[in-house]
C-alpha atoms as a printed R data frame, in Angstrom:
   type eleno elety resid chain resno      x       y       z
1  ATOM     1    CA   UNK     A     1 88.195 -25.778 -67.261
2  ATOM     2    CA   UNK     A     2 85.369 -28.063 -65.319
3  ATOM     3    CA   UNK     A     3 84.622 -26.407 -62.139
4  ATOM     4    CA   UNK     A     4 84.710 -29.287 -59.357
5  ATOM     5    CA   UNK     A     5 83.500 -28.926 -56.063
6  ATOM     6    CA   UNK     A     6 86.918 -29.587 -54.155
7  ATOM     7    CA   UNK     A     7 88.051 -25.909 -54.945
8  ATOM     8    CA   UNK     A     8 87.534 -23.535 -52.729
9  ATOM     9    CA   UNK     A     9 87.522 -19.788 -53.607
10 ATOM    10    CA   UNK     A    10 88.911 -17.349 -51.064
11 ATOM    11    CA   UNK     A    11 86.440 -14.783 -51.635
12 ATOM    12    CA   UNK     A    12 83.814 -14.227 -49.185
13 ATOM    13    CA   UNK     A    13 79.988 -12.702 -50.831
14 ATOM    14    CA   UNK     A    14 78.781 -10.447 -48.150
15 ATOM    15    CA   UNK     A    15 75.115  -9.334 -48.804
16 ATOM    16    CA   UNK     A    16 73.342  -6.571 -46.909
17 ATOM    17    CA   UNK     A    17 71.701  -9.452 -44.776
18 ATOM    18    CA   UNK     A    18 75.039 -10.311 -43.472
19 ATOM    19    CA   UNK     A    19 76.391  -7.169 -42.998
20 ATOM    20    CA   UNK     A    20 73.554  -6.309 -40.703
21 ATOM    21    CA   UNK     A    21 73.469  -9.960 -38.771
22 ATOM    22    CA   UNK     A    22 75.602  -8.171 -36.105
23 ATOM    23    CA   UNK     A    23 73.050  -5.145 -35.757
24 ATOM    24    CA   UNK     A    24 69.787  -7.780 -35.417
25 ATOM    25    CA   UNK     A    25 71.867  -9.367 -33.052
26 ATOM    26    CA   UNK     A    26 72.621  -6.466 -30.328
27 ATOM    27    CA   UNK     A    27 69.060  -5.674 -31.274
28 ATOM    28    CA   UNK     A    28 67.667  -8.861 -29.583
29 ATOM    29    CA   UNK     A    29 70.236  -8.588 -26.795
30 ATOM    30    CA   UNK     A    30 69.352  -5.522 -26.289
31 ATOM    31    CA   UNK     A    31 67.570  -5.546 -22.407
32 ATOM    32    CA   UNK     A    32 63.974  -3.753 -22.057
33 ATOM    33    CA   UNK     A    33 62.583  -2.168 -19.482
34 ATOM    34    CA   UNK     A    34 58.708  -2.448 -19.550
35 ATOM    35    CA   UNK     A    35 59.007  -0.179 -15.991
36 ATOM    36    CA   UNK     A    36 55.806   2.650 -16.319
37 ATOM    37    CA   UNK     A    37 57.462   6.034 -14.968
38 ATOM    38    CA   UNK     A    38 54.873   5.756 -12.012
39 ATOM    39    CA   UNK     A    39 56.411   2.278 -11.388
40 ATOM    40    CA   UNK     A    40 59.854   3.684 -11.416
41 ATOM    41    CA   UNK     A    41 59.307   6.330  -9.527
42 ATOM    42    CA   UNK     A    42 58.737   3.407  -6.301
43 ATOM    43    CA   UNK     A    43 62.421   2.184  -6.353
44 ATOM    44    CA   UNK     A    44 64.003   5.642  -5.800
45 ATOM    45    CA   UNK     A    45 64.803   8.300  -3.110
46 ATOM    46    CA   UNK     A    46 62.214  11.159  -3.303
47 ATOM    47    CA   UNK     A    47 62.927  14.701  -1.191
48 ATOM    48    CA   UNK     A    48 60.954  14.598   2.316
49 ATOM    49    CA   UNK     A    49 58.480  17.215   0.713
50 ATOM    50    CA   UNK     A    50 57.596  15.200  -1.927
51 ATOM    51    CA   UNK     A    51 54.614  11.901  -1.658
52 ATOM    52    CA   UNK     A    52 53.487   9.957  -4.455
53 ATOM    53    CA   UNK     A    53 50.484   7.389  -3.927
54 ATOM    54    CA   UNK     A    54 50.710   4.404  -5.495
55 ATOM    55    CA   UNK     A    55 47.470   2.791  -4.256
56 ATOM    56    CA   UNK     A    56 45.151   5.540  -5.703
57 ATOM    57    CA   UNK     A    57 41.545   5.187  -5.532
58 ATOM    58    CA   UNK     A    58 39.390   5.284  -8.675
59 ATOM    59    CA   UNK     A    59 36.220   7.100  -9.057
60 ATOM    60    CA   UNK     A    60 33.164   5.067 -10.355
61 ATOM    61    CA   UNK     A    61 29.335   5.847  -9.563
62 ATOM    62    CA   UNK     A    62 28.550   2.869  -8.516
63 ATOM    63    CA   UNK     A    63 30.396   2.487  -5.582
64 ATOM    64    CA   UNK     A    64 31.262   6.611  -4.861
65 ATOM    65    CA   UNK     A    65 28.119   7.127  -2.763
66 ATOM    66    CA   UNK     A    66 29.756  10.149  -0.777
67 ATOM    67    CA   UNK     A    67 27.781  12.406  -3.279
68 ATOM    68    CA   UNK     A    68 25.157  10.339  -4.713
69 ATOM    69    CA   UNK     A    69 27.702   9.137  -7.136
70 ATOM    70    CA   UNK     A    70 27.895  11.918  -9.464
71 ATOM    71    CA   UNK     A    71 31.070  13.332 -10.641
72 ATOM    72    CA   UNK     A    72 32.412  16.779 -10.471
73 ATOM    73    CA   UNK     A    73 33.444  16.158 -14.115
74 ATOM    74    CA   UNK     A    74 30.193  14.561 -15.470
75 ATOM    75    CA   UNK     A    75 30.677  14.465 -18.938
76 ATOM    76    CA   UNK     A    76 34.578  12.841 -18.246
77 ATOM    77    CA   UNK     A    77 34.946   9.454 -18.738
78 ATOM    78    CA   UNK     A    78 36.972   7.107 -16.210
79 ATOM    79    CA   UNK     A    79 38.528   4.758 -19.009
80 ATOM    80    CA   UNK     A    80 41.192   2.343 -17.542
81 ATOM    81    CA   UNK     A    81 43.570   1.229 -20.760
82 ATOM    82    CA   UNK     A    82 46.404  -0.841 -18.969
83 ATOM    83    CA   UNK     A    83 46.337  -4.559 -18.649
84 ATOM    84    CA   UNK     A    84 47.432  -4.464 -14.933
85 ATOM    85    CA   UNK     A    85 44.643  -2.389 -13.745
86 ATOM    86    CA   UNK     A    86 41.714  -3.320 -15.586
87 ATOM    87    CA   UNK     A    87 41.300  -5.907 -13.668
88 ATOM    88    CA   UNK     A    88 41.934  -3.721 -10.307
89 ATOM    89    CA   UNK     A    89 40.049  -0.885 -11.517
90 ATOM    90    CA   UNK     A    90 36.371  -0.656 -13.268
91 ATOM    91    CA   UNK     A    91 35.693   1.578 -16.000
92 ATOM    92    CA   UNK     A    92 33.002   4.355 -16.620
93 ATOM    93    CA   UNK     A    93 31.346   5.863 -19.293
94 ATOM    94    CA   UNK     A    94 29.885   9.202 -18.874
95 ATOM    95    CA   UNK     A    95 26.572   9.653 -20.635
96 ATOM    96    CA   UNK     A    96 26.533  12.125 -22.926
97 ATOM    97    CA   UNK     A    97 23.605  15.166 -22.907
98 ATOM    98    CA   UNK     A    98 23.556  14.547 -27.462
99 ATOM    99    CA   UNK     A    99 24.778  11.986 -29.859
């Protein structure tokens, strides 16, 4: 018996890739919230007792002249990581007293 190509079979293969199409799916439809808790924390109700400052203010030497520009915390780094506020806020490296 010559297999031709006008017969179809009515078996379907499933594979592990198909079986977990549907999962990769939802996956990508899945929404994301790239919100930092600080960021959330703008959008809802707080008690009347309760501030949070948004706007902070950064210490650096260079422009903290109140006190000559030296830290309480002189050893303590000021090391800004996020993307938004690098360029709002300048870093500082605290010297060290030994390598």
């Amino acid at each position: 018996m010559a297999f031709t190509t006008k017969r179809r079979t009515q078996f379907t293969l499933y594979s592990a890739a198909t079986a977990q199409r549907g999962d990769v799916i939802e996956y990508y439809q899945t929404p994301v919230n790239a919100k930092t808790p600080l960021d959330a924390l703008k959008n809802i109700e707080l008690p009347p007792n309760l501030h949070i400052q948004h706007e902070y203010h950064r210490f650096h030497p260079d422009t903290d002249t109140m006190f000559g520009g030296i830290s309480v915390f002189t050893k303590s780094s000021t090391i800004v990581t996020g993307l938004k506020y690098k360029k709002k806020y300048k870093g500082h490296v605290a010297k060290t007293s030994w390598p």
